[in-house]
C-alpha atoms as one frame of an Amber mdcrd trajectory, in Angstrom:
protein
 -27.952  11.831 -18.493 -25.354   9.881 -16.238 -26.897   7.898 -12.954 -24.706
   9.898 -11.115 -23.012  13.713 -11.459 -20.168  15.555  -9.496 -20.498  19.115
 -10.627 -17.575  22.308 -10.119 -16.345  20.416  -7.058 -14.011  22.582  -5.296
 -12.465  21.554  -1.694 -10.143  23.497  -0.055  -7.954  22.456   3.147  -4.909
  24.808   4.656  -2.828  25.942   2.471  -4.154  23.247  -0.113  -6.445  23.042
  -2.715  -7.595  19.150  -2.875 -10.193  19.614  -5.787 -10.132  22.452  -8.212
 -13.693  22.438  -9.673 -14.032  19.162 -10.476 -16.672  17.896 -12.772 -17.205
  13.726 -13.603 -20.217  11.410 -13.775 -21.031   7.842 -13.545 -23.300   5.413
 -14.905 -25.341   2.488 -13.605 -23.750  -0.529 -14.570 -20.791   0.963 -14.962
 -16.847   0.486 -13.776 -15.352   3.328 -13.359 -11.285   3.594 -12.315 -10.183
   7.415 -10.715  -6.864   7.071 -11.110  -3.784   9.839 -10.116  -0.358  10.530
  -8.147  -0.597  10.930  -4.856  -2.235  13.990  -3.484  -3.963  14.146  -6.766
  -7.089  14.547  -4.791  -8.945  11.404  -5.572  -9.662  10.177  -2.123 -10.633
  13.920  -1.235 -13.402  13.887  -4.281 -14.424  10.168  -3.471 -14.881  11.095
   0.152 -16.996  14.280  -0.801 -18.859  11.721  -2.534 -19.410   9.609   0.556
 -20.245  12.383   3.052 -17.184  12.455   4.659 -16.022  16.064   3.705 -18.504
  18.615   2.510 -17.483  20.759  -0.803 -16.548  24.624  -0.702 -19.036  24.923
  -3.644 -20.095  22.400  -6.147 -22.929  19.991  -6.424 -24.158  16.434  -6.465
 -26.933  15.115  -8.775 -28.606  11.438  -8.336 -30.899  10.967 -11.515 -30.845
  14.483 -12.151 -32.228  15.422  -8.188 -29.478  16.796  -6.073 -28.054  15.633
  -3.000 -27.112  16.967   0.244 -24.665  14.679   1.977 -23.366  16.142   4.966
 -22.388  13.273   6.420 -21.650   9.568   5.556 -25.199   8.506   6.645 -26.999
  10.904   4.601 -24.750   9.130   1.377 -25.768   5.268   2.938 -29.596   6.662
   2.811 -28.866   7.644  -0.554 -27.548   4.460  -1.488 -23.621   5.215  -1.895
 -20.678   3.286   0.247 -17.572   3.240   0.716 -14.541   0.327   1.244 -11.446
   2.598   2.926  -8.262   1.356   2.889  -7.977   0.615   6.532 -10.865  -1.254
   7.096 -13.705  -0.621   9.883 -14.603  -3.785  11.714 -14.807  -4.751  15.159
 -11.819  -7.520  15.647 -13.755  -9.091  18.539 -17.412  -9.480  16.691 -18.253
 -12.008  14.242 -18.865 -11.648  10.896 -22.713 -11.216  10.312 -22.600  -9.190
  13.610 -20.237  -6.782  11.744 -22.325  -6.495   8.868 -25.692  -5.689  10.539
 -24.277  -3.504  13.527 -26.601  -0.442  13.138 -28.694  -1.925  11.194 -29.901
  -5.124  12.971 -33.318  -7.179  11.806 -35.256  -7.526  15.592 -38.800  -7.797
  16.647 -39.403  -6.078  19.940 -35.987  -5.250  20.413 -34.406  -8.584  20.077
 -32.101  -9.665  17.247 -33.557 -12.031  14.676 -30.228 -13.786  14.496 -31.235
 -16.567  11.710 -33.270 -14.076   9.361 -29.868 -11.727   9.261 -27.803 -14.617
   8.810 -30.176 -15.706   6.152 -30.213 -12.172   4.829 -26.485 -12.336   4.679
 -25.877 -15.637   3.223 -28.436 -14.261   0.192 -26.340 -11.583  -0.503 -22.517
 -13.104  -0.143 -24.271 -15.990  -2.584 -25.506 -13.384  -5.074 -22.106 -11.459
  -5.774 -19.863 -14.136  -4.890 -18.602 -13.120  -1.405 -17.619 -16.162   0.132
 -17.553 -15.760   4.024 -17.823 -17.582   7.130 -20.377 -15.405   8.864 -20.113
 -16.941  12.448 -16.389 -16.380  12.403 -14.716 -13.342  14.003 -13.331 -11.046
  11.973  -9.886 -11.357  13.810  -9.775 -15.123  12.752  -9.895 -14.603   8.788
  -7.633 -12.949   6.221  -7.345  -9.303   5.073  -9.304 -10.416   1.417 -12.056
 -11.630   3.848 -12.415  -8.675   5.674 -12.720  -6.898   2.520 -15.544  -8.847
   1.596 -17.116  -8.433   4.845 -16.931  -4.525   4.204 -18.544  -4.477   0.828
 -21.496  -7.120   2.100 -21.954  -4.108   5.206 -22.868  -2.002   2.002 -25.147
  -3.902  -0.111 -26.882  -5.286   3.273 -27.457  -1.310   3.267 -28.819  -1.560
  -0.319 -25.974   0.460  -2.019 -26.295   1.151  -5.431 -22.907   3.103  -5.601
 -19.620   1.178  -4.461 -16.554   3.250  -3.722 -13.375   1.174  -3.320 -10.004
   3.329  -2.325  -7.012   1.451  -3.206  -9.068  -1.894  -2.583  -6.243  -4.540
  -3.911  -3.427  -2.705  -2.061  -3.619  -5.334   0.772  -4.909  -8.637  -1.162
  -2.656 -11.468  -2.732  -2.900 -11.993  -6.844  -5.546 -14.550  -6.221  -7.782
 -12.290  -3.846  -7.459  -9.681  -6.862  -8.649 -11.577  -8.992 -11.772 -12.575
  -6.858 -12.422  -8.930  -6.012 -12.491  -7.862  -9.594 -15.232 -11.158 -10.321
 -17.166  -9.475  -7.616 -16.706  -5.897  -9.343 -18.291  -7.981 -12.838 -20.910
  -9.493 -10.845 -21.731  -5.761  -8.738 -21.924  -4.272 -12.604 -24.439  -7.165
 -14.297 -26.633  -6.206 -10.749 -26.556  -2.484 -12.225 -24.521  -1.314  -9.887
 -21.663   1.575  -9.997 -18.296   0.948  -8.778 -16.246   3.270  -8.425 -12.552
   2.500  -7.389  -9.557   4.759  -6.851  -6.444   2.917  -8.047  -2.799   3.477
  -9.310  -2.462   0.552 -10.660  -2.933   1.248 -14.518  -2.547  -2.555 -15.707
  -5.397  -3.556 -13.368  -7.322  -0.419 -14.614  -6.349  -1.357 -18.030  -8.097
  -5.162 -17.496 -10.884  -3.981 -15.221 -12.653  -0.319 -15.790 -15.201   0.865
 -18.266 -13.966   4.152 -17.754 -11.327   6.256 -16.404 -10.812   9.259 -14.713
  -7.638  11.032 -14.326  -6.853  13.673 -11.784  -3.793  15.475 -11.619  -2.725
  18.395  -9.062  -6.792  18.606  -7.854  -7.764  19.025 -11.364  -9.755  16.068
 -13.774  -7.623  15.781 -16.543 -10.207  14.064 -18.688 -12.275  10.703 -18.587
 -12.134   7.796 -21.271 -13.034   4.946 -21.944 -10.659   1.618 -21.803 -10.786
   1.204 -25.678  -9.658   4.612 -25.979  -7.044   4.729 -23.549  -3.322   3.118
 -22.864  -1.023   2.802 -20.460   1.643   5.269 -21.722  -1.338   7.518 -22.438
  -3.225   7.462 -18.676   0.678   7.792 -17.549   1.195  10.868 -19.115  -1.889
  12.473 -17.807  -1.206  11.247 -14.951   2.729  12.603 -14.622   2.996  14.880
 -17.341   5.965  13.051 -19.019   7.837  10.047 -19.711   8.545   8.134 -16.636
  11.990   7.456 -16.474  14.048   3.686 -16.944  16.024   1.834 -15.046  19.957
   1.885 -15.258  21.781  -0.930 -16.645  22.736  -3.693 -13.872  26.190  -3.423
 -12.577  28.519  -6.744 -12.461  28.559  -7.715  -8.412  31.651  -9.634  -9.105
  34.430  -9.136  -6.697  32.556  -7.199  -4.757  32.685  -6.753  -0.616  29.851
  -9.018   1.523  28.450  -6.550   3.166  24.985  -8.556   4.892  25.971 -12.269
   5.172  23.335 -14.809   6.705  25.001 -18.293   7.075  22.798 -21.083   7.648
  19.702 -18.995   9.545  16.909 -21.031  10.960  13.778 -19.335  13.046  11.387
 -21.132  15.024   8.449 -19.229  15.630   6.950 -19.876  19.501   3.969 -22.135
  17.796   6.849 -24.388  17.020   6.681 -24.071  13.212   9.928 -23.491  11.047
   9.349 -19.989   9.428  13.233 -20.042   8.322  14.820 -22.946   7.263  18.880
 -22.925   6.641  19.190 -19.445   4.897  22.502 -18.952   3.307  23.371 -16.090
   1.166  25.473 -12.864   0.930  24.449  -8.896  -0.286  27.369  -7.304  -1.857
  28.394  -3.609  -1.954  27.010  -2.202  -4.934  24.481  -5.068  -5.278  20.265
  -5.224  -5.121  19.314  -8.923  -3.758  16.029  -9.131  -4.616  13.558 -11.802
  -2.420  10.610 -13.221  -4.520   7.969 -15.428  -3.176   4.130 -15.681  -2.253
   3.369 -13.546   0.742   3.499 -15.961   4.063   6.594 -17.751   3.281   9.301
 -16.296   5.490   9.346 -12.623   4.275   7.986 -11.113   7.803  10.581 -13.467
  10.159  13.337 -12.214   7.615  12.780  -8.801   7.874  12.607  -9.036  11.593
  15.427 -11.024  12.125  17.299  -8.760   9.814  16.869  -5.333  11.414  16.716
  -7.112  15.168  13.435  -7.042  16.224  13.741 -10.964  16.340  17.083 -12.305
  17.705  17.065 -15.536  18.985  17.732 -17.308  15.902  19.789 -20.205  14.682
  22.683 -19.517  12.297  24.681 -16.202  12.325  24.553 -12.922  10.255  27.642
 -10.787   9.517  27.189  -7.445   8.857  30.065  -5.650   7.662  32.086  -8.159
   9.351  30.524  -7.152  12.339  28.212 -10.513  14.262  24.614  -9.171  14.324
  22.634 -11.485  16.568  23.068  -9.762  19.545  22.795  -6.542  18.162  19.337
  -4.535  19.048  17.927  -2.328  16.383  20.109   0.801  17.472  22.977  -0.961
  17.326  22.362  -1.918  13.643  21.784   1.392  12.833  24.468   2.521  14.430
  26.575   0.290  12.034  24.683   1.589   8.870  21.801  -0.206   8.482  18.465
   1.392   7.270  14.883   0.079   6.925  12.257   1.504   4.737   8.830  -0.570
   5.753   6.080  -1.413   3.915   3.392  -0.194   6.584   3.622   3.393   6.803
   0.930   3.771   9.274   1.847   1.003  11.733   5.437   0.995  11.333   6.727
   3.175   9.708   5.847   6.423  11.407   4.223   7.585  14.741   1.182   8.783
  13.414   0.350  11.324  15.902   3.779  13.096  15.802   4.169  15.846  13.497
   6.472  15.181  10.077   9.813  17.135  11.785   9.510  14.843  14.669   9.057
  11.660  12.544  12.221  12.637  10.148  14.393  13.496  13.214  13.404  10.264
  15.348  16.606   8.172  14.331  18.738  11.286  14.738  17.701  13.611  16.853
  20.288  12.816  19.637  22.988  13.852  17.592  24.481  17.043  16.349  23.449
  19.616  14.587  20.098  18.341  16.436  20.899  18.550  19.620  23.541  19.496
  22.208  23.466  17.710  25.450  20.051  17.331  26.394  18.744  20.540  24.427
  17.171  20.043  20.490  17.815  22.696  18.044  14.249  22.494  16.622  14.650
  25.176  14.222  17.674  23.476  12.352  15.263  19.942  12.759  12.218  22.202
  11.084  14.926  23.227   8.240  16.400  20.029   8.048  12.192  18.347   7.210
  11.554  20.885   4.955  14.658  19.783   2.838  13.490  16.837   2.816   9.994
  17.042   2.314  11.200  19.133  -0.963  13.583  16.342  -1.733  10.905  13.713
  -1.706   7.934  15.298  -2.757   5.929  14.779   0.457   2.671  16.945  -0.476
   1.948  18.583   2.835   1.137  21.852   4.094   3.397  22.308   6.593   6.228
  19.817   8.278   4.573  20.901  11.427   1.193  18.779  10.143   1.088  15.451
  11.653   1.402  12.525   9.660  -1.899  11.074  10.557  -3.172  13.667   7.721
  -0.785  12.460   4.782  -1.529  10.138   2.346  -0.116   6.287   2.525   1.744
   7.073  -0.629   2.895  10.209   0.928   3.895   8.910   4.621   5.850   6.193
   2.901   8.098   8.843   1.180   8.118  10.649   4.801   9.840   7.029   5.724
  12.105   7.068   2.592  13.529  10.318   3.235  14.337   9.569   7.009  15.856
   6.642   6.319  18.042   7.263   3.637  19.100  10.851   5.191  21.384   8.919
   7.484  23.756   7.881   4.625  23.149   4.115   5.391  25.729   1.274   3.522
  23.016  -1.146   3.736  19.003  -0.782   2.983  16.508  -3.287   3.680  13.584
  -2.364   1.395  10.395  -4.187   2.284   7.704  -3.708  -0.265   9.109  -0.191
  -0.496   6.606   1.043  -2.960   3.135  -0.732  -2.215   1.010   1.795  -2.109
   2.628   4.179  -3.965   1.684   6.200  -7.572   3.678   5.775 -10.796   5.952
   8.966 -10.215   6.580   7.989  -6.854   7.195   4.355  -7.405   9.805   5.417
 -10.612  11.051   8.089  -7.843  11.892   5.290  -5.306  13.013   2.714  -7.800
  15.719   5.617  -8.785  16.558   6.012  -5.890  17.297   2.532  -5.114  19.486
   2.355  -7.865  21.582   5.308  -7.206  22.032   3.999  -4.036  23.270   1.029
  -5.356  25.665   2.422  -7.914  27.146   4.657  -5.212  28.746   0.880  -3.728
  25.294   0.351  -1.161  23.975  -2.963  -0.387  20.278  -3.364  -0.663  18.169
  -6.430   0.425  15.001  -6.064  -1.681  11.978  -7.678  -0.249   8.649  -7.216
  -2.780   5.624  -8.995  -3.189   5.725  -7.369  -6.906   7.493  -9.578  -9.153
   8.142  -7.176 -11.884   9.712  -4.863  -9.516  12.056  -7.659  -8.497  12.776
  -8.647 -12.253  13.219  -4.691 -12.988  15.682  -3.987 -10.263  17.516  -6.937
  -9.216  21.299  -7.616  -9.653  20.434 -11.482  -8.341  17.107 -12.737  -7.061
  16.721 -15.146  -4.171  13.266 -17.361  -4.486  11.724 -18.137  -0.787   9.470
 -21.155   0.138   8.524 -22.135   2.970  10.942 -20.571   4.824  13.726 -21.696
   2.439  15.234 -20.296  -0.339  14.896 -22.887  -3.524  17.372 -21.377  -5.121
  19.294 -17.811  -6.138  19.257 -16.786  -9.862  21.185 -13.782 -11.997  20.402
 -12.376 -15.347  18.662 -12.901 -17.685  15.900 -13.637 -15.955  13.161 -16.532
 -16.932   9.642 -15.246 -15.077   8.394 -18.747 -16.053  11.495 -19.817 -14.086
  11.105 -18.125 -11.092   7.390 -18.862 -10.610   7.906 -22.403 -10.274  10.608
 -21.807  -7.550   8.286 -19.654  -6.089   5.895 -22.845  -5.951   8.791 -25.009
  -4.646  10.294 -26.126  -7.464  14.078 -26.615  -7.602  14.651 -25.338 -11.222
  17.634 -22.390 -10.334  20.114 -22.728 -12.996
């Protein structure tokens, strides 16, 4: 008998059957991956296991005994914890205070700080979750914040730990550290369940893999019996289209021209250093580099958030330096951000409002001061259909969508304006395989139609697949620009500051 079982789980939302008679089991001392497209029902199933949602029917068993989980508190009492994509921490409080919050060690109503810290330290050492317990959450990295979330669960003696897309916010080194923690938890008999769409990570880390599609469980297989093509076929029901051949950019018109661009931050640090490059019509120009080497500043200067910098940027012959975001948009610039939750959308607005937010002033969406809401709704519905956004209605709030579906809304809005230049910053971050393929195909189609694309990505495979040329950022400076055939090792050395460009 398995340690934990979910039997015949059905969960409906208005217009959506999120979980359709799902039965899956989990063993003690196992790393179990849940994979599937965005909207496949993965997160819903795990939120049921964590008590956030209650199933319409079905049951959950632990060691053969039925569990009734009406809330996360019930789940925690049963030894089940969950680390969400968006962490639930108090930024102003110290690490140890966040970990023990609500479950403090006290005597006669007085917190025993020394004993609390010692308990946290022992757990941290046992599982390899090093973090400075006396620092505030606001002072530590995202990877360290994730470790705090894991320590919160272990402090409460969780035996089942659920992770929702745990690597989406981590650097490559932090990903390796997390998987080491997974192995330590497994060794100690814990059950680790993680939701992901990154099949390379699944094949490297999981013992068993459960595949979901359209709310149904397609099957559960051991790692030994699985392969990436096999899992892909289960997830998407067909082969993923391959990218088209690159185009020759010789004699193409430069759309965006950076000339000796430098940027010094408020704290006096030179974040960008004398950058010069061009993005041509019909070209995808990739930017590679370890995150934190000037990508954020390059993005903000390009779209107009930051306008005080040295050097010049020209857009289709126009000097951009003093133009604001709206003026740049009117010239034909579009921006696909990496964070649809905090940058790309308004979560409290519905999908119609988000999709027309850049064009509601224009005909046919408005005339004078009056907005034509019928036309706006028709436009939103067509975009939702075109981009495969899984939503019950265009009138539902953006906050109800998954991260992947929300990013599709951003992409739909930005590309609907028929831009001549697209800044795509980590455009597939958090997207599943099929959605990622769709975005890639869209970028390639735009390139082939003569658009200029600046692609900034932490995913080197993505850059190698899509780019016509790749510029490498190191400490705010381009260490070189390379053209196909690309040499992965060469680019890797350039990302470390080595001058090895051909």
